Coordinates of C-alpha atoms in Angstrom, one line a residue:
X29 CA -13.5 -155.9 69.6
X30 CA -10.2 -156.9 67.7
X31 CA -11.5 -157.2 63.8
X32 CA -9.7 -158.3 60.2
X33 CA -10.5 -155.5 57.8
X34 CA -11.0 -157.0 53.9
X35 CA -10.7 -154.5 51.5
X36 CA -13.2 -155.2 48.6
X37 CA -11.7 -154.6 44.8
X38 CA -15.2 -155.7 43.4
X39 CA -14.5 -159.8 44.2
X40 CA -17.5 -162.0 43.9
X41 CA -15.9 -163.8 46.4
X42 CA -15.2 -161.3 48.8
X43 CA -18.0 -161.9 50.7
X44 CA -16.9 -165.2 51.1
X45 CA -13.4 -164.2 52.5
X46 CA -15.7 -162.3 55.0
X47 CA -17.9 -165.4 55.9
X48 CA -14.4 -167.5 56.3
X49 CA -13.4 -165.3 59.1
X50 CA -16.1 -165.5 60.7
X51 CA -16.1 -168.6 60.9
X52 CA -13.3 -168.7 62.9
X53 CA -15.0 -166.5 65.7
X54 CA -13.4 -163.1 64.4
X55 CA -15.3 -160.0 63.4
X56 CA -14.5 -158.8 60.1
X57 CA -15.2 -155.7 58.1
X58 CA -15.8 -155.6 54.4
X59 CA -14.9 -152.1 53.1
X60 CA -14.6 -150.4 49.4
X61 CA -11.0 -150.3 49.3
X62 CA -10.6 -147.0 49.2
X63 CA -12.1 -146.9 52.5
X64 CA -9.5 -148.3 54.7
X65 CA -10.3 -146.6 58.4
X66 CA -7.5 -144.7 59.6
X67 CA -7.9 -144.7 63.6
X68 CA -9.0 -147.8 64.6
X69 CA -7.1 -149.3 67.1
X70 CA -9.0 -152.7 66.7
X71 CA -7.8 -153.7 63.6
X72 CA -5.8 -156.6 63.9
X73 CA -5.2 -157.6 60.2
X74 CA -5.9 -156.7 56.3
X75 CA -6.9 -158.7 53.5
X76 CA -6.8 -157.7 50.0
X77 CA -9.5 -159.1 47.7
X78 CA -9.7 -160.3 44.1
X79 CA -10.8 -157.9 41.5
X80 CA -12.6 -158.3 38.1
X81 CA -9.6 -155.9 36.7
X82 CA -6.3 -155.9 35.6
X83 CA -3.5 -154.2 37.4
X84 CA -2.8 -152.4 34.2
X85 CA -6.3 -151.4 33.4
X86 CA -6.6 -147.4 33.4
X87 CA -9.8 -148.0 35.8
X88 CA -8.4 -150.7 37.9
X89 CA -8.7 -149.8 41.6
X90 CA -5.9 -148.7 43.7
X91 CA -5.0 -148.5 47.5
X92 CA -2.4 -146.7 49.2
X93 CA -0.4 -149.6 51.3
X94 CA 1.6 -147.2 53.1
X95 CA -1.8 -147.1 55.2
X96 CA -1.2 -150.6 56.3
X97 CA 2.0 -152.4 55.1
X98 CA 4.5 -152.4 57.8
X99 CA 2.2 -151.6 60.2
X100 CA -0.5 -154.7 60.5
X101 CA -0.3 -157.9 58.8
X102 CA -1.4 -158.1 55.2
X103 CA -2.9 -161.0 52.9
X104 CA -3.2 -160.7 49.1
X105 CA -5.5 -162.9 47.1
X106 CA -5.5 -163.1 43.5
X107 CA -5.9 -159.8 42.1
X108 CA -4.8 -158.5 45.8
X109 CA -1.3 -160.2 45.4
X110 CA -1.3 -158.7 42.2
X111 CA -1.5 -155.6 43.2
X112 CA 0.8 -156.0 46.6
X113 CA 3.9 -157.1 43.5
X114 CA 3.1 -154.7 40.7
X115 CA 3.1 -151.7 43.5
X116 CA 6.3 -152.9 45.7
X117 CA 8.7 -153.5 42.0
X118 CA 7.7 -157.2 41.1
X119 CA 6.4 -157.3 37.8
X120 CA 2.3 -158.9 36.3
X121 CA 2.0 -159.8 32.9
X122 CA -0.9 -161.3 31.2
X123 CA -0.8 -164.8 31.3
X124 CA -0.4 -167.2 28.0
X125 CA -3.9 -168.9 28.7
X126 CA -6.8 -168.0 31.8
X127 CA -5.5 -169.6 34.6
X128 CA -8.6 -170.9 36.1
X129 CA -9.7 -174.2 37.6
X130 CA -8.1 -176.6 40.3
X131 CA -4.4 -176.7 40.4
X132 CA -2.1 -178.5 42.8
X133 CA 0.3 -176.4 45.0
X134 CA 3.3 -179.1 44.4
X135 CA 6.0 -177.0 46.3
X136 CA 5.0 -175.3 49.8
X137 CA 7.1 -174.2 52.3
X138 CA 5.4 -175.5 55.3
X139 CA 8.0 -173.4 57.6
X140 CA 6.1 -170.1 57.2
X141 CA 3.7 -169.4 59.0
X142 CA 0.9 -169.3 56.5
X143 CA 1.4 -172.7 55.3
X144 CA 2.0 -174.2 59.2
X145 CA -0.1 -178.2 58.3
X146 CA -0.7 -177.9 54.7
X147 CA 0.1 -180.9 52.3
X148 CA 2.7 -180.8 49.6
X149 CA 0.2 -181.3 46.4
X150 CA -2.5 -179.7 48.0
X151 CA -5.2 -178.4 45.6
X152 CA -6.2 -174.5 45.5
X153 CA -8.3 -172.5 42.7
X154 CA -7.4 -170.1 40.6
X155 CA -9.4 -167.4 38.8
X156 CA -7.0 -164.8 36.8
X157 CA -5.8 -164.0 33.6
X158 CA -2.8 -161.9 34.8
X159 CA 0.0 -163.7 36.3
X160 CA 2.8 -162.9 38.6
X161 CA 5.5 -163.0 36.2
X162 CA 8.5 -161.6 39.0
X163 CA 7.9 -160.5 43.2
X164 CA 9.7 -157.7 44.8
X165 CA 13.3 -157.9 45.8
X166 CA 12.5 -158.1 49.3
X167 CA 9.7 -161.5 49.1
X168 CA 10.6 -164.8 48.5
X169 CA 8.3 -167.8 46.9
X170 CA 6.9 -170.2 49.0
X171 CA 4.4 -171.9 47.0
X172 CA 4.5 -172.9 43.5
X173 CA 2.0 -175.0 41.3
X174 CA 3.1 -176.6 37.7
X175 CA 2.1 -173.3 35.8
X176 CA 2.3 -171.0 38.4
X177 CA 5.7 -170.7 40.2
X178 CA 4.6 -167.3 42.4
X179 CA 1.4 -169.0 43.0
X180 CA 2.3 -167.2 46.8
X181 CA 5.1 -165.7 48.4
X182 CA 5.9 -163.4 51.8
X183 CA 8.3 -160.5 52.1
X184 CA 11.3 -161.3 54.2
X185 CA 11.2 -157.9 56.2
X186 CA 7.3 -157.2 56.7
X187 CA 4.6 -159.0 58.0
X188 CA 3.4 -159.5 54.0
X189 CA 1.7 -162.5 52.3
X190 CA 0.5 -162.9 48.7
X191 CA -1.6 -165.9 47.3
X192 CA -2.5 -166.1 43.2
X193 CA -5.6 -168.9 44.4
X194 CA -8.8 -167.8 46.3
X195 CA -7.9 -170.2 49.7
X196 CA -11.8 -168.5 50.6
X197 CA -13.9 -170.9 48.0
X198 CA -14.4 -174.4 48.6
X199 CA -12.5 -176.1 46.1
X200 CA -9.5 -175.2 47.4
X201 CA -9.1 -178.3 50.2
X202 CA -7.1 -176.3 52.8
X203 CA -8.2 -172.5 52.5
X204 CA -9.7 -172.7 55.9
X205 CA -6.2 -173.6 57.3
X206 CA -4.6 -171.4 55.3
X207 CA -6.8 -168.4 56.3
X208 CA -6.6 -169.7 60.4
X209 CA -2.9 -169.8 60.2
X210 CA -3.1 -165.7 58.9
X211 CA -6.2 -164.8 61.1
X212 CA -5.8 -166.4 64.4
X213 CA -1.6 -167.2 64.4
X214 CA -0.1 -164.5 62.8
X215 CA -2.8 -161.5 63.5
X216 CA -3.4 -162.4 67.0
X217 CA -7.0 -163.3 67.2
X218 CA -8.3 -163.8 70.4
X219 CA -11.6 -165.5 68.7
X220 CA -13.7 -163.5 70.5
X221 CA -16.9 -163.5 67.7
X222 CA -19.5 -165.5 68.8
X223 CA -23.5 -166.6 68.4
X224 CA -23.4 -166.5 72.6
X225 CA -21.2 -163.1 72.6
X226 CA -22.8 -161.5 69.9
X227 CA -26.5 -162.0 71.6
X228 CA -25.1 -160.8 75.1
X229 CA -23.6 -157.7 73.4
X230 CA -26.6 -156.9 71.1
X231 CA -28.7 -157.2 73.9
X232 CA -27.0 -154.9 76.5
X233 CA -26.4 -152.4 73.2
X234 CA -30.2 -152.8 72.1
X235 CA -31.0 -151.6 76.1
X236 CA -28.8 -148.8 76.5
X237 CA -29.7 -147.6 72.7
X238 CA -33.6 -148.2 73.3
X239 CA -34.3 -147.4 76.8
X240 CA -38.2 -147.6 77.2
X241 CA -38.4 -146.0 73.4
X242 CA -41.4 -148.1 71.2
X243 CA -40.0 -149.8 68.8
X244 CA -41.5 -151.3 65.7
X245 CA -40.9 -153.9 63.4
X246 CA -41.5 -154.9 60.2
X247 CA -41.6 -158.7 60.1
X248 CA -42.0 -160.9 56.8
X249 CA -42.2 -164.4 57.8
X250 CA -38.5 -165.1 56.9
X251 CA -35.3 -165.7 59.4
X252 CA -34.1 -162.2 59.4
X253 CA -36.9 -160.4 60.8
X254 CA -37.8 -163.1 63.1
X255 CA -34.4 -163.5 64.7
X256 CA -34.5 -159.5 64.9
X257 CA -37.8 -159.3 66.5
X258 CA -36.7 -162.4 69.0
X259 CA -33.7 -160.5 69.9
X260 CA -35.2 -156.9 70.2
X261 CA -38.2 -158.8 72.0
X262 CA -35.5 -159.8 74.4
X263 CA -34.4 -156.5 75.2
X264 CA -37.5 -154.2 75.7
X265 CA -40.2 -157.0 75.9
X266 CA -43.7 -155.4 75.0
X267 CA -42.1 -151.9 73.8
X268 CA -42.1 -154.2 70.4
X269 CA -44.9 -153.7 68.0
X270 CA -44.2 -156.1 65.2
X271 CA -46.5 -155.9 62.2
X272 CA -46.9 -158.4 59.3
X273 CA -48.2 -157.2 56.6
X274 CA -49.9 -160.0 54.1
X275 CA -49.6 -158.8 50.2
X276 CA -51.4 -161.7 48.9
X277 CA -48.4 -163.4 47.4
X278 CA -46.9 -165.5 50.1
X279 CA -47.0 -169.3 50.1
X280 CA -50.1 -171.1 51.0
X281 CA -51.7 -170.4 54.9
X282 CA -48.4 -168.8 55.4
X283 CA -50.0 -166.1 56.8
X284 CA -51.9 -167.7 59.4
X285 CA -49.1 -170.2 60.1
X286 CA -46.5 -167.4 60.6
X287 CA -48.6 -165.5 63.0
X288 CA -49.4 -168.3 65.0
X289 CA -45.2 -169.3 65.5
X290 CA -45.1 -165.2 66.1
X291 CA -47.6 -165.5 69.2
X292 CA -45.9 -168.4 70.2
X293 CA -43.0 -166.7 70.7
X294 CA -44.2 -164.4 73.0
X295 CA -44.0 -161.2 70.3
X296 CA -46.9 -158.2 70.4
X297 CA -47.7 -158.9 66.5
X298 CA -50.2 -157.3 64.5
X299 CA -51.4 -158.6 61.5
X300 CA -52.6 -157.2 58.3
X301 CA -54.3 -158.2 55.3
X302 CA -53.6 -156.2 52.6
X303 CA -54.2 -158.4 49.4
X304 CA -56.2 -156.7 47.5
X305 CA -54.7 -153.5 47.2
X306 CA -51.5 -155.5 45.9
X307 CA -54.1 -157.5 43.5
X308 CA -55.8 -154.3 41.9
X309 CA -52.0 -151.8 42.1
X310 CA -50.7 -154.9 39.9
X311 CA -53.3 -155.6 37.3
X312 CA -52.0 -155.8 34.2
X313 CA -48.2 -155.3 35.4
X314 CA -45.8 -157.5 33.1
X315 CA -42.7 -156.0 33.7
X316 CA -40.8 -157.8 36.8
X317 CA -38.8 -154.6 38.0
X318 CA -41.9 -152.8 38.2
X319 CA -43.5 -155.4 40.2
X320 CA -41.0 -155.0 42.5
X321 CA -41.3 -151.3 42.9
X322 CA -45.1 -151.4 43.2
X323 CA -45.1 -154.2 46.0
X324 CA -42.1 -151.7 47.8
X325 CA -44.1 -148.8 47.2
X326 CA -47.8 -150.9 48.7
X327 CA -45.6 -152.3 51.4
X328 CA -44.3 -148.9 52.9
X329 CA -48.0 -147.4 52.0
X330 CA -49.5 -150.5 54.3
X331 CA -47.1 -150.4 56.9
X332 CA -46.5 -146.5 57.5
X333 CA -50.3 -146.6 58.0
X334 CA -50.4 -149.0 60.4
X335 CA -47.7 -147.8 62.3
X336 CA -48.5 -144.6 62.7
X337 CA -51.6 -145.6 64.7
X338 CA -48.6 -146.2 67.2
X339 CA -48.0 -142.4 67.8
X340 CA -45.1 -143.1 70.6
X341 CA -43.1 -145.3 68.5
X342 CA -39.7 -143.3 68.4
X343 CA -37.2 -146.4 66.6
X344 CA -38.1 -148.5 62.9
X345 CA -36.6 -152.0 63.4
X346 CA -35.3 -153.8 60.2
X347 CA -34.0 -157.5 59.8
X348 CA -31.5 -155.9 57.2
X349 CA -28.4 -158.5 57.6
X350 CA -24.9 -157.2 56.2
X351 CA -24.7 -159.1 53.0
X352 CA -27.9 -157.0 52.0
X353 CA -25.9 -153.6 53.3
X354 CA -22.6 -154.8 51.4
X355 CA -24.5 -155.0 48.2
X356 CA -26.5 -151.9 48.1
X357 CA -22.5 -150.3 48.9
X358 CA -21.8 -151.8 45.3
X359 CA -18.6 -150.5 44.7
X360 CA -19.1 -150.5 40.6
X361 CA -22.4 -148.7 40.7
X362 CA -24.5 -151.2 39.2
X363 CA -27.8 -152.3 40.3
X364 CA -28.4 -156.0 39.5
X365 CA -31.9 -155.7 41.1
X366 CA -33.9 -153.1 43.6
X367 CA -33.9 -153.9 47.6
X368 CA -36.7 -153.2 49.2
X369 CA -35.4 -154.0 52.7
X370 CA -32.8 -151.7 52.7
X371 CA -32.4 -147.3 52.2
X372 CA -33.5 -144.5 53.8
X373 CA -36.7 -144.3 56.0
X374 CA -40.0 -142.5 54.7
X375 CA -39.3 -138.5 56.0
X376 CA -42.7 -138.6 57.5
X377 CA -42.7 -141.5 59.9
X378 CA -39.9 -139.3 61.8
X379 CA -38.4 -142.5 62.9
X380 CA -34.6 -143.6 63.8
X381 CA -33.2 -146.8 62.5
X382 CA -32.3 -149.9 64.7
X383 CA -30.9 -152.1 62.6
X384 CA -29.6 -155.6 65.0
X385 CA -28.4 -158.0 62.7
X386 CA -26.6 -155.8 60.2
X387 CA -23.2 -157.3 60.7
X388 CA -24.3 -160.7 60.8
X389 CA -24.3 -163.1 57.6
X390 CA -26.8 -165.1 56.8
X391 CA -25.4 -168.6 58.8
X392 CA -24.6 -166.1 61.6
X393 CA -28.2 -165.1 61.7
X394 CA -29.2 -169.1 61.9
X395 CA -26.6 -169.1 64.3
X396 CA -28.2 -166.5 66.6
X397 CA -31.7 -168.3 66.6
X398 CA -30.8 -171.3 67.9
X399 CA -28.4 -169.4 70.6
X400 CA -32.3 -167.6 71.4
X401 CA -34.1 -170.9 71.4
X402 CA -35.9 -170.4 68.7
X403 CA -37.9 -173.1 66.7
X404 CA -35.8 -174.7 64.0
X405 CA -38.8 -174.8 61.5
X406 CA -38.0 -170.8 62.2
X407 CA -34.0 -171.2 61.6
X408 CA -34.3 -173.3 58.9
X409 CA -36.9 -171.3 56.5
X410 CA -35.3 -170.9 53.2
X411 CA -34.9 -167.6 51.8
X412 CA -37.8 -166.2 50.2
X413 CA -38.5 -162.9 48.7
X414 CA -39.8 -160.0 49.6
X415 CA -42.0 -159.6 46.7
X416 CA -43.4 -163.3 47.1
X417 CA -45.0 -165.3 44.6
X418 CA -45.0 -162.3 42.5
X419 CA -41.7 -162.6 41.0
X420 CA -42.5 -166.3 40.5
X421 CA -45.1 -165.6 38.2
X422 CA -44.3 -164.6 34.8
X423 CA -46.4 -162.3 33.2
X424 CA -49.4 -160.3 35.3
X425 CA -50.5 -161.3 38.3
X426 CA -54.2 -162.3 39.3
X427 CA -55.3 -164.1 42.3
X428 CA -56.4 -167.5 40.7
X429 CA -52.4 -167.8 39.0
X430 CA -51.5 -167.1 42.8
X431 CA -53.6 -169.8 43.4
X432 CA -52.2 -172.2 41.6
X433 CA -48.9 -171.6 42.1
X434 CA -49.4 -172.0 45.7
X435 CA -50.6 -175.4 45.2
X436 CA -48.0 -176.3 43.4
X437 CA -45.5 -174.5 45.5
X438 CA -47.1 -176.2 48.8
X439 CA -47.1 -179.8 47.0
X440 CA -43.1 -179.7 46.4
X441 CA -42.1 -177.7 49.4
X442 CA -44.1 -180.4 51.8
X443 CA -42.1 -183.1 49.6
X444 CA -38.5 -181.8 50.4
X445 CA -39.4 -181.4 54.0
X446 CA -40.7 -185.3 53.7
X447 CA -38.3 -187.0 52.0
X448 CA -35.7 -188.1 54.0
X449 CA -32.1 -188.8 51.9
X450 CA -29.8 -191.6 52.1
X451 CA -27.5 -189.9 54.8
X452 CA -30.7 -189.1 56.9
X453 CA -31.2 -185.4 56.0
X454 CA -34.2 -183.8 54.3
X455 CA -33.9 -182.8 51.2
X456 CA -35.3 -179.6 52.4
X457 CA -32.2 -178.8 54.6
X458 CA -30.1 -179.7 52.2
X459 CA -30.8 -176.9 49.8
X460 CA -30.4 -173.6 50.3
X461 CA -33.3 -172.4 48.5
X462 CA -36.7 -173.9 46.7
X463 CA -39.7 -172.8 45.0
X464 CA -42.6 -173.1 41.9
X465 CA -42.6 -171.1 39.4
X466 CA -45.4 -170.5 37.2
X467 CA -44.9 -170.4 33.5
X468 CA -48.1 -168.0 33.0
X469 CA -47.1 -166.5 29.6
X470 CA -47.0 -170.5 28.3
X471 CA -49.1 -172.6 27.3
X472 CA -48.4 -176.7 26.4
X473 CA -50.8 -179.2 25.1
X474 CA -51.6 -182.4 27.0
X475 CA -53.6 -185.4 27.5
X476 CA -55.2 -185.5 30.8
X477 CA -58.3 -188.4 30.3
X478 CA -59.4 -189.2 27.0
X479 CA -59.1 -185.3 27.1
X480 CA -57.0 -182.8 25.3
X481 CA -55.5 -179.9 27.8
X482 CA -53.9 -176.8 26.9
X483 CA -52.7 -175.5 30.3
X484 CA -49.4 -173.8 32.3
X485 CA -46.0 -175.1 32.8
X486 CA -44.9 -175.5 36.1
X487 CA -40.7 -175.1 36.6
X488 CA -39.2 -176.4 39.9
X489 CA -36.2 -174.6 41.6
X490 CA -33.6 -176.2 44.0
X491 CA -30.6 -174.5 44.6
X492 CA -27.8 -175.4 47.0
X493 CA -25.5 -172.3 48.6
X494 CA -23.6 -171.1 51.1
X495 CA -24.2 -167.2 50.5
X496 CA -26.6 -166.8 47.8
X497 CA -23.8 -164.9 45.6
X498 CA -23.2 -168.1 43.4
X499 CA -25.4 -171.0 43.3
X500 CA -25.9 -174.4 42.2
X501 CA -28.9 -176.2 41.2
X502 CA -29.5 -179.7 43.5
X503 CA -29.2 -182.9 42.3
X504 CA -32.5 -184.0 43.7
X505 CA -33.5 -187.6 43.7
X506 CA -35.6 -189.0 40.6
X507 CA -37.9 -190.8 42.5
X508 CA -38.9 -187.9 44.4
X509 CA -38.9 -185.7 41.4
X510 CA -41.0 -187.9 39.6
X511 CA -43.5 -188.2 42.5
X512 CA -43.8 -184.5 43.1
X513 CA -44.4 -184.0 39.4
X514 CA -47.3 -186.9 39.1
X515 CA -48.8 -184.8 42.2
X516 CA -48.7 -181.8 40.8
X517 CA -50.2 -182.3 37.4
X518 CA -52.8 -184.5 39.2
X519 CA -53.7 -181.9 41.5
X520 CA -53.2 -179.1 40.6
X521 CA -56.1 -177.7 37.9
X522 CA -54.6 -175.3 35.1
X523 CA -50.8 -177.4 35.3
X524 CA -50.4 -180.2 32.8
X525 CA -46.8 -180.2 32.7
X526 CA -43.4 -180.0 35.2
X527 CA -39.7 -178.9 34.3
X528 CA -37.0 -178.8 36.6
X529 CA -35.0 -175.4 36.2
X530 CA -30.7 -177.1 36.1
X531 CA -29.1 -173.3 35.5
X532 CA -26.7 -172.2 38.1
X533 CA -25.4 -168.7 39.2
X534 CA -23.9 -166.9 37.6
X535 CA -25.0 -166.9 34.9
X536 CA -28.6 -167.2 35.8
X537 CA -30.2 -165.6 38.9
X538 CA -32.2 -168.1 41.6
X539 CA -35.4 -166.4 40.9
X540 CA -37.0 -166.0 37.6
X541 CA -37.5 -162.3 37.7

């Protein structure tokens, strides 16, 4: 299949470029960039990503373009176009001021072919603190803003293209065309990448990979194992064992509901309530990294003895979606926080991977559901994670704070998925991801009665996203903030008061901990 490889310099955004082409039904690869793949006869295209360096930084990261220049077609953006100049003899000095924020491409030269239907004035973004101070002797400008007059320019004798702006995020108004008119008109693509193609594929692949192997799954409620176990369940029917194993921390009768969708789906599910090993391996347990490690470690405990009462089972399954696969590649070393979805497999289940979804992004995933027929409750589940209600606790973790925070939780999630917005959309759909979060280490005085009450904090947490790698927090209605707070505090014993959490990412996280 024809693909666009992007060659990550350590972007946040680079994910994003990846999402983009997709979007236009082409498969794309995200690689470190010093990973460019040297026989593969599908590449069609490469684009360069930003970078949190400077070209002149004695760390920056460096690619060879004799690999690719000349030979496919090549798109710079930001830092990439940086590079592309200050390696071909054009010259990047650091800019007078950041140049950062909306800017207004006021000349364009709409004949080449990257610019084919923009405006004149359209508006782009730009992140960088470097500019583009001269291009190589053999490029010329074809787009210029008021500060920036090599804000993008081609070479005359190669197919070449540099942009200072990221056309991947959305506030720059025609990034999409922009990234069509290098993906799909000057690199050929067929736009063969599809929800349909990528089921009919991933099907006859799953077959020939599985034959009448068992297979097992690992499913947690959420849209990536489901649409996993949907699409393996399509391949080898009954060979699937999926098991569901209940830590205690989950939202309220999501156990029991999940199972029952599970069952209705046709899928050979097994079930297993584990809660009070969680409960007693994290009494006490303040520290959020090691809750995470503990509920990874119980998890794999739980799980590897459950599935080895199926002694055939030759594959593991995993929901693990490429976003999760990019990130544990980080290509700066750090770890922001520990996966538990995705490494090596225990040595003693003596299993081999399968892995379904691992090239798909999230919106793909969604994508793929609804090409299965699955139930949009299903599709639509908002991200939740793995560790539950866990990390939504600060401080240690008991059963009755579990309790209440799964009231309160159940309260505001019910309300988004009620309230219907002014265009006709829940507010539920219209955020990427919600959740309570109990404020356990806090105490605040109230009035409840005639009655003095010295109870927890509740915070709310809307977010909207396309990607989870920057977020918003939603703008949600007063009305219906006010009437999910009045229900909680009512109803919810040990809660006498409700904040609403407005911090975006960066610079905060989604979840608490």
């Amino acid at each position: 299949m024809q693909k666009i490889i992007i060659l990550d310099f350590g972007s946040q955004t680079t994910q994003l470029i990846g999402r983009r082409v997709r979007e236009l039904d082409t498969f794309c690869e995200i690689l470190p960039y010093n990973k460019f793949p040297k026989d593969d006869a599908d590449v069609i295209g490469v684009i360069l990503s930003g970078s949190p360096y400077s070209v002149h930084d004695p760390e920056a990261f460096k690619v060879d373009l004799t690999q690719f220049v000349g030979r496919l077609p090549v798109l710079g953006i930001c830092y990439g176009a940086q590079f592309i100049s200050h390696t071909l003899g054009g010259k990047v000095e650091k800019a007078d001021s950041r140049e950062y924020g909306r800017a207004n491409l006021q000349t364009v030269d709409t004949t080449n072919p990257l610019f084919k239907g923009f405006d004149q004035n359209s508006q782009v973004w730009m992140s960088h603190g470097d500019t583009i101070t001269a291009i190589p002797d053999d490029f010329k400008v074809i787009g210029s803003t008021a500060d920036v007059t090599n804000a993008a320019f081609a070479s005359t004798t190669q197919p070449v293209w540099a942009v200072q702006f990221h056309p991947e995020v959305f506030h720059t108004l025609q990034g999409t065309t922009l990234l069509k008119n290098f993906v799909v008109d000057i690199c050929g693509s067929r736009q063969e990448w599809s929800a349909a193609s990528f089921v009919d594929s991933t099907v006859a692949e799953l077959k020939a990979q599985l034959g009448s192997d068992r297979v097992i799954l690992g499913l947690s409620g959420g849209v990536d194992s489901s649409v996993a176990a949907v699409l393996l369940n399509r391949a080898i029917g009954q060979n699937l064992t999926c098991i569901f194993v209940d830590h205690g921390m989950l939202r309220k009768n999501e156990f029991q509901q999940v199972m029952d969708d599970y069952r209705c789906l046709g899928l050979n599910v097994i079930g297993v309530d584990a809660s009070e090993k969680f409960f007693a391996d994290l009494a006490g347990v303040t520290d959020p990294e090691q809750k995470r490690k503990i509920i990874g470690r119980d998890f794999v405990e739980v799980f590897n003895a459950e599935a080895k009462k199926i002694t055939d089972a030759k594959w593991l399954a995993q929901g693990t979606i490429y976003p999760d696969r990019i990130e544990s590649l980080n290509i700066t070393g750090k770890v922001i926080k520990s996966h538990h979805n995705v490494g090596g497999l225990p040595k003693e289940m003596h299993l081999q991977l399968c892995e379904p979804l691992k090239w798909l992004f999230k919106d793909e995933v969604r994508r793929v559901g609804r090409q299965l027929g699955m139930p949009e409750h299903l599709i639509t589940r908002h991200p939740f994670p793995g560790p539950g209600l866990a990390v939504r606790i600060l401080g240690d973790i008991t059963p009755e704070k579990v309790r209440v925070l799964q009231d309160a939780d159940d309260i505001y999630i019910r309300g988004l998925r009620e309230y219907v917005d002014t265009d006709g959309e829940t507010l539920y759909n219209k955020v990427w991801q919600a959740g309570a979060i109990l404020l356990s280490t806090v105490r605040s005085v109230g009035v409840m009665g005639d009655e003095r009450t010295y109870e927890h904090p509740v915070a709310l947490r809307a977010v909207t996203s396309t990607d989870a790698m920057t977020a918003d927090w939603a703008h949600l209605p007063y009305d219906f903030m006010a009437k999910v707070s009045n229900e909680i505090i009512n109803k919810v014993r040990g809660v006498n008061r409700v904040c609403y959490d407005i911090s975006s990412k960066p610079p905060a996280t989604i979840e608490w901990e």
